Amino acid sequence: MKSKKILVFISTLLVIMLLSACAKSSNSQESATSSGEPQVSTTASAKSSAGSTITIAYSQGAGQTMDPHDAGDLTSASYAFALYDQLVTSGTEEKDGKTVGRTDKIVPSLAESWKISDDLTTYTFVLHDGVKFQSGNAVNADAVVYSFERAKDKGESGSLYTLANIKSVTKIDDKTVEFKLGAPNHLFLKYLATFSFSIVDPSVAKSNPDDYLTQHSAGSGAFILEKWDPATEAVFVANKNYWKGAPKVDKVVIKYVAEASNRELFLDKGDVDVALDIPAKDVESLSKKDNLTISSQSSNRIVYLGMNAKYKPFDQLKVRQAINYMIDQQKLIKDVAYNQASPLKSSISSKSPAFTSEGYEYKYDLDKAKTLLKEAGYEKGFTFDLTVNSSTQDYEDIAVLLKAELEKIGVTLNINKVAPAQYRELINKKSAAAYLGKYTSLVNDPSYHYGFLLDSKGASNYTGYSSKVVDDLLAKANVEPDEAKRTELYKQVQKQITADSPWAYLYESNLIAGFNKDVQGYIFYPDEIIRFSSLYK
């Protein structure tokens, strides 16, 4: 997913082992635990609290869409996981007495089992019996085929459809669906677990205008949409007939609270139960409050400064390199991230498979930056606008720090602080010469990450970066079944991108959220998407 996305989040070894175990059922390929393998049920959870409501304060808005095939931001992704199910899903594990999400562990969901052909290009899924959409219609093979046909024609899910190299989706019988791939894809099952491949009720979708699902739902998920105002809030009520068992909470209310100080105030007063995007500077003080729990989890979220080469002076490599030499990562981590972050040394997170910092030679060097600007013909400096999303205080702080540093080499940085909707519009159209961005890979693998961000055709390639060398390496790596060879190709990709410098690397940030003490069931997933169904109080 995307500075918006989200796009999480974690090794590919498990999937490689799975793919090599050809023509076996999913139960023999993945060790599904009792918490990971769903059971068909129409009874409410024993832990459900009658009349209970969880209110969550979001910083990025109340979501862009309810359509899972169009969703591209983390808020909308949370909605998709609440309203819809997928063929497979991410598992969990117990670690240090807590349940944590495993986006690298795939377990059954709507599909109770699957088989993989010897050549690794055909996947056959068998659906659970008795599962129904919220409309009462059966979840069957026709629904799966329709959902993927619909997904491939949408923007966000269409990009993932192409990345997955799906050639056909065919109904074998009411319970069985066959997927054929153009080539082996070591991430295929992980892709299926994302919200982009949610299964939609065909009868509801087809009987309404195409944009109906933007503001309505047609899923089989744990929650039903009660109301939604994109500017302020969304309300979900528990699906008491949910096939995996009713959620533990009766209602989830999403509030859009732009100001971090207000999110913290509402959390402290008990007006909201959960507050997302807590500023790093407040972690220490909030952690001392007896009524709150602060979670600061290391994730694969990267923060970077994007530079679009179609705008002068960023069309010159030496200018982009000069900006990189003015980045003091340790100062950013200390003064902006308050040590809730770590250095970023590549175009992917250090937690991503195949990560390497080889080729990264930048360190804060004012003289080197001045020399590069002089060689580029900008000895006297230049002026540029840096587009910043106003909903994220940390990024405003980054911009202020960078502005002060760049003045030392004669460069004037104007901070263009814009509302979230305008920010998305500017970067989507590649209209920002430079911008501060963040990205969390929903599937923690270079194939997914680069497929969206830095492939020349990537849906979230907001700098317009284009390199035939990188495109060719990615194309080769994406179909390479041997993990060691694939890793080497991705290392070459990283070194080339670092050399081309479309970004200035800033840091890898923690995911920070605040909870009232009475909130239970929060599961941290590396993709940063909250699953409402586990929450209760």
PDB file of C-alpha atoms in Angstrom, residues 16 42 50 77 165 215 297 306 405 475 502:
ATOM      1  CA  ILE A  16       8.865 -20.568  -0.113  1.00  0.00           C
ATOM      2  CA  THR A  42     -23.372 -18.451  13.979  1.00  0.00           C
ATOM      3  CA  ALA A  50     -23.410  -6.384  25.655  1.00  0.00           C
ATOM      4  CA  ALA A  77      -8.131  -0.802   4.776  1.00  0.00           C
ATOM      5  CA  ASN A 165       0.395 -12.179 -12.365  1.00  0.00           C
ATOM      6  CA  GLN A 215     -20.482   4.204   0.545  1.00  0.00           C
ATOM      7  CA  GLN A 297       6.069  -1.029  17.929  1.00  0.00           C
ATOM      8  CA  GLY A 306      10.675  12.261  -2.542  1.00  0.00           C
ATOM      9  CA  GLU A 405      19.853  22.737   7.356  1.00  0.00           C
ATOM     10  CA  ALA A 475      10.652  -8.326 -13.541  1.00  0.00           C
ATOM     11  CA  PRO A 502      14.945   9.691  -6.243  1.00  0.00           C
TER      12      PRO A 502
END
